[in-house]
GROMACS .gro file of C-alpha atoms in nm:
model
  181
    1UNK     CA    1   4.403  -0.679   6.510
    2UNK     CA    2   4.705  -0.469   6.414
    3UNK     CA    3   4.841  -0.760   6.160
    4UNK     CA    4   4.420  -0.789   5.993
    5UNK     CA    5   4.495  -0.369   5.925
    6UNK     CA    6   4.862  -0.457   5.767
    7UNK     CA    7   4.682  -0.720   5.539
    8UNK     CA    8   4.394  -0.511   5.456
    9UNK     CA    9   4.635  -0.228   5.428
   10UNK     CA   10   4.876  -0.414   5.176
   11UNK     CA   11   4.570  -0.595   4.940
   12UNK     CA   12   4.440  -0.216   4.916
   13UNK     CA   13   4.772  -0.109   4.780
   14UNK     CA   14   4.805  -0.410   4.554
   15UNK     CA   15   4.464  -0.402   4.411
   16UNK     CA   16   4.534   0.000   4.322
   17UNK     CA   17   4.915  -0.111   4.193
   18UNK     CA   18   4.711  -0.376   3.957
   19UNK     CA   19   4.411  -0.159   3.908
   20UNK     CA   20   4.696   0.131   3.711
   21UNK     CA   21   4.916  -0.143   3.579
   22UNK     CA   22   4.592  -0.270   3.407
   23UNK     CA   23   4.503   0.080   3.273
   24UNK     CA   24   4.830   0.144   3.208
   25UNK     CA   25   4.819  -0.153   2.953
   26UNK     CA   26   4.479  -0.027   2.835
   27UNK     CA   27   4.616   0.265   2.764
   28UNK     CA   28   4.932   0.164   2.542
   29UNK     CA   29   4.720  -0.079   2.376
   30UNK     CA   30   4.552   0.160   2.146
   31UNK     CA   31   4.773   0.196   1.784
   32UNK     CA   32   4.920   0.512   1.797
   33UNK     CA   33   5.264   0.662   1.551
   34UNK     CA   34   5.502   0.515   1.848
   35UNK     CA   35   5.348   0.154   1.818
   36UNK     CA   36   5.656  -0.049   1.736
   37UNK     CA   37   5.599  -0.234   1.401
   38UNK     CA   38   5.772  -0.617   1.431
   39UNK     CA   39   5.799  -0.898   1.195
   40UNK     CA   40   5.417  -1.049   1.257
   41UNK     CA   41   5.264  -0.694   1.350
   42UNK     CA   42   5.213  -0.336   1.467
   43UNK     CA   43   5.154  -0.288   1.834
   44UNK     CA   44   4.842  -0.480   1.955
   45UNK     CA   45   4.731  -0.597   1.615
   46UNK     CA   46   4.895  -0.918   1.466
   47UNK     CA   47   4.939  -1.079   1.171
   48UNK     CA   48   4.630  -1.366   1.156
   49UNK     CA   49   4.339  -1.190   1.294
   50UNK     CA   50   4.024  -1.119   1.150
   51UNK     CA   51   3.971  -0.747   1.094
   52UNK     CA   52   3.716  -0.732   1.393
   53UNK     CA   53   3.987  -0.875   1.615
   54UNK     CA   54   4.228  -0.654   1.473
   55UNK     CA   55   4.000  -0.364   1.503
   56UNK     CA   56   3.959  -0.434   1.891
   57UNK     CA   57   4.345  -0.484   1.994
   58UNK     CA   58   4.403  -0.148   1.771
   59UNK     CA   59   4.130   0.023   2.012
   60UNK     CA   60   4.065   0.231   1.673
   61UNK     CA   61   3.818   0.188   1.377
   62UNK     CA   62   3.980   0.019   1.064
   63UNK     CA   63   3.844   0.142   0.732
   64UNK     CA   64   3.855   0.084   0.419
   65UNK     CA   65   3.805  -0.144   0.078
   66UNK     CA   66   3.500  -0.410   0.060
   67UNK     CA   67   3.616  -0.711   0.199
   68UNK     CA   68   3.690  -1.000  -0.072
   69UNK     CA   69   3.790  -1.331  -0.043
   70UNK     CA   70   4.139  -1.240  -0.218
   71UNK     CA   71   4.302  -0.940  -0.140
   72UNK     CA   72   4.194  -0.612  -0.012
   73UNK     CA   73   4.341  -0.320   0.257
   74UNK     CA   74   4.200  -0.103   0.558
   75UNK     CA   75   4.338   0.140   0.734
   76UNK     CA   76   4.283   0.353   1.037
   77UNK     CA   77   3.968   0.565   1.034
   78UNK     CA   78   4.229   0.868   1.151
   79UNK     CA   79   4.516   0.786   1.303
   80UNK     CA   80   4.805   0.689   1.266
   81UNK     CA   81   4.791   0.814   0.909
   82UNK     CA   82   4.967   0.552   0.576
   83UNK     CA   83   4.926   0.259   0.781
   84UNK     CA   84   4.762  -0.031   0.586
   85UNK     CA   85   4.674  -0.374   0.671
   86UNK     CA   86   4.643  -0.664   0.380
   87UNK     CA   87   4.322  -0.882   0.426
   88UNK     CA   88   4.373  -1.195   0.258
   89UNK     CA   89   4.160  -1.456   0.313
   90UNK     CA   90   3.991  -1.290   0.572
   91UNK     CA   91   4.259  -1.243   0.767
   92UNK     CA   92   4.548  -0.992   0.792
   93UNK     CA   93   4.859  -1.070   0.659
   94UNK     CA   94   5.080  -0.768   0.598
   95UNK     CA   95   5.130  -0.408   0.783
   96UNK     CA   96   5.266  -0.153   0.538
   97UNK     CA   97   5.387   0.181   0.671
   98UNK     CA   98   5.411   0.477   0.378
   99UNK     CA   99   5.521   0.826   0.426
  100UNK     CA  100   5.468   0.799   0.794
  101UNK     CA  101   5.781   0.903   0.926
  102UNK     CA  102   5.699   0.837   1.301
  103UNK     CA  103   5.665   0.449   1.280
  104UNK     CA  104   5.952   0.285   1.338
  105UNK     CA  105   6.061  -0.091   1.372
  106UNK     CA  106   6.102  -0.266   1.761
  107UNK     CA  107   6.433  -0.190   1.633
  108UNK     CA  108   6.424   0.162   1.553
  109UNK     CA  109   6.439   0.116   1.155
  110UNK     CA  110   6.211   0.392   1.011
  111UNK     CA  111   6.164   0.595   0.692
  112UNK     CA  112   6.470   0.793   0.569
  113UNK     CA  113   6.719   0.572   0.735
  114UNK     CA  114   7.002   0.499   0.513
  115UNK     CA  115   7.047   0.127   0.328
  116UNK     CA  116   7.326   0.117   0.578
  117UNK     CA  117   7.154   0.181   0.883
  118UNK     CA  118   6.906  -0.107   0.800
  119UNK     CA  119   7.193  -0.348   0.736
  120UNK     CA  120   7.364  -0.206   1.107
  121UNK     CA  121   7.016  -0.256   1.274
  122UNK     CA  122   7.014  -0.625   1.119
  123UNK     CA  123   7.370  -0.778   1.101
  124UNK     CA  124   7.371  -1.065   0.886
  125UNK     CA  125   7.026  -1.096   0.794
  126UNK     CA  126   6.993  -0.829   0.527
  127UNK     CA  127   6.880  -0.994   0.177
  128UNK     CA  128   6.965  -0.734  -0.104
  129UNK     CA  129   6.782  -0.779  -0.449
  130UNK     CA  130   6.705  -0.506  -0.695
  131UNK     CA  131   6.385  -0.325  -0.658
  132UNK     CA  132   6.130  -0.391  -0.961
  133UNK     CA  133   6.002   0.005  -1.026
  134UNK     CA  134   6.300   0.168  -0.873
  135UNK     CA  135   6.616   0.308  -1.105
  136UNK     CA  136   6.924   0.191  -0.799
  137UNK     CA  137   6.685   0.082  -0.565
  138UNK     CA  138   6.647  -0.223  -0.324
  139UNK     CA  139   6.440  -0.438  -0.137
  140UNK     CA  140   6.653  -0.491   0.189
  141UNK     CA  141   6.476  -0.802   0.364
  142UNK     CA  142   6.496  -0.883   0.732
  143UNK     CA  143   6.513  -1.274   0.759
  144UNK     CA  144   6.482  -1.358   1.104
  145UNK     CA  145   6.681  -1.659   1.238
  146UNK     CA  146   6.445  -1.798   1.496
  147UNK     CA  147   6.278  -2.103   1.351
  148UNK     CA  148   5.937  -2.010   1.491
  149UNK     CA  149   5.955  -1.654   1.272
  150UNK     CA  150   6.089  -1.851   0.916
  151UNK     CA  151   5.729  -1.755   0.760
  152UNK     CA  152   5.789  -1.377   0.875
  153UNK     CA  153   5.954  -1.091   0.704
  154UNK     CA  154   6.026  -0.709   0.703
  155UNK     CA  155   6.104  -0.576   0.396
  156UNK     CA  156   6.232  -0.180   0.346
  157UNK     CA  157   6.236  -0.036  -0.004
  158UNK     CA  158   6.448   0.215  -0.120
  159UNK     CA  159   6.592   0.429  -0.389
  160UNK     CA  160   6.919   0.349  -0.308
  161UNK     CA  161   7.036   0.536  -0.066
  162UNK     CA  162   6.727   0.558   0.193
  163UNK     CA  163   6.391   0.414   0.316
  164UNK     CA  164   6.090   0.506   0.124
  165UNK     CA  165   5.846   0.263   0.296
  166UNK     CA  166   5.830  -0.030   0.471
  167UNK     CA  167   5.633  -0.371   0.561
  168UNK     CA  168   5.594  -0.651   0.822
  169UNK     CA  169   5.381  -0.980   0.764
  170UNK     CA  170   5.374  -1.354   0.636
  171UNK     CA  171   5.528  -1.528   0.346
  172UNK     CA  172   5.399  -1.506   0.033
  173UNK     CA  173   5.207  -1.161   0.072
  174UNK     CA  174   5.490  -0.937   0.260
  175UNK     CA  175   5.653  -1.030  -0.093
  176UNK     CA  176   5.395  -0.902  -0.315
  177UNK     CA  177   5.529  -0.617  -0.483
  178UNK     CA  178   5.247  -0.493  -0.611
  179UNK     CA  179   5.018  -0.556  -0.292
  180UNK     CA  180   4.665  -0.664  -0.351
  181UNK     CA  181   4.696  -0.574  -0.750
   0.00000   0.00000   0.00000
């Protein structure tokens, strides 16, 4: 009888140790200023999904244009705040972070980091090119070198010096300069 209150006594435990590893999980799942933005997404929410799908992993409401069928954005309802997601084609297919200082990269890259930080963060997979609006600024483009990511890319604007904004997401649109316009 002694080992049936050991087993009882350890499945108890276990189902209590899953029970707050689950909420745990639940918990961090919701997009918050510390979700870590990577090259196909921002925390929970990845590049692909519909914006109901989207809207569930991000455990928050997503707001914003009327859906097209080319190009349009949403947003968080509240928080985190300058966080946009492209919709193309139903589908979301680029994460922009502006003037959100608190979002930062899986590697730590963030807004008002310096050109060379980026290119530290990144060794030998910074592309450099000139950026379009910007007097001495650049596009500084993370090109991953895992085969599976080739249609992925993080690009960080700058004025030169520092980070102004940033953006995660799929080939062509992570490109698009001008976003949806």
């Amino acid at each position: 009888m002694n080992s049936k209150i050991k087993f009882l006594t350890f499945v108890t435990v276990m189902l209590t140790i899953s029970y707050q590893t689950i909420s745990i999980v639940v918990a961090q799942a919701k997009l918050t200023n510390q979700s870590k933005l990577f090259i196909n997404g921002i925390g929970a929410v990845q590049i692909g999904m519909t914006v109901p799908q989207a809207t569930k992993a991000a455990g928050i409401k997503l707001v914003g244009d009327s859906p097209n069928n080319n190009c349009y954005y949403v947003k968080p309802q509240n928080e985190p705040k300058n966080l946009l997601f492209m919709v193309t084609e139903g589908r979301i297919s680029r994460v922009d972070v502006r003037q959100n200082t608190q979002i930062t990269t899986l590697k730590g890259a963030k807004i008002g980091d310096t050109e060379a930080r980026i290119k530290s963060l990144y060794p030998g997979q910074i592309k450099v090119t000139p950026h379009k609006y910007v007097q001495n600024g650049h596009y500084l483009t993370f090109i991953p070198k895992d085969r599976a990511d080739q249609n992925y890319r993080v690009v960080f604007e700058t004025d030169g010096k520092l980070v102004t904004q940033f953006r995660s997401g799929k080939l062509p649109e992570v490109e698009y300069v001008e976003g949806c316009s």
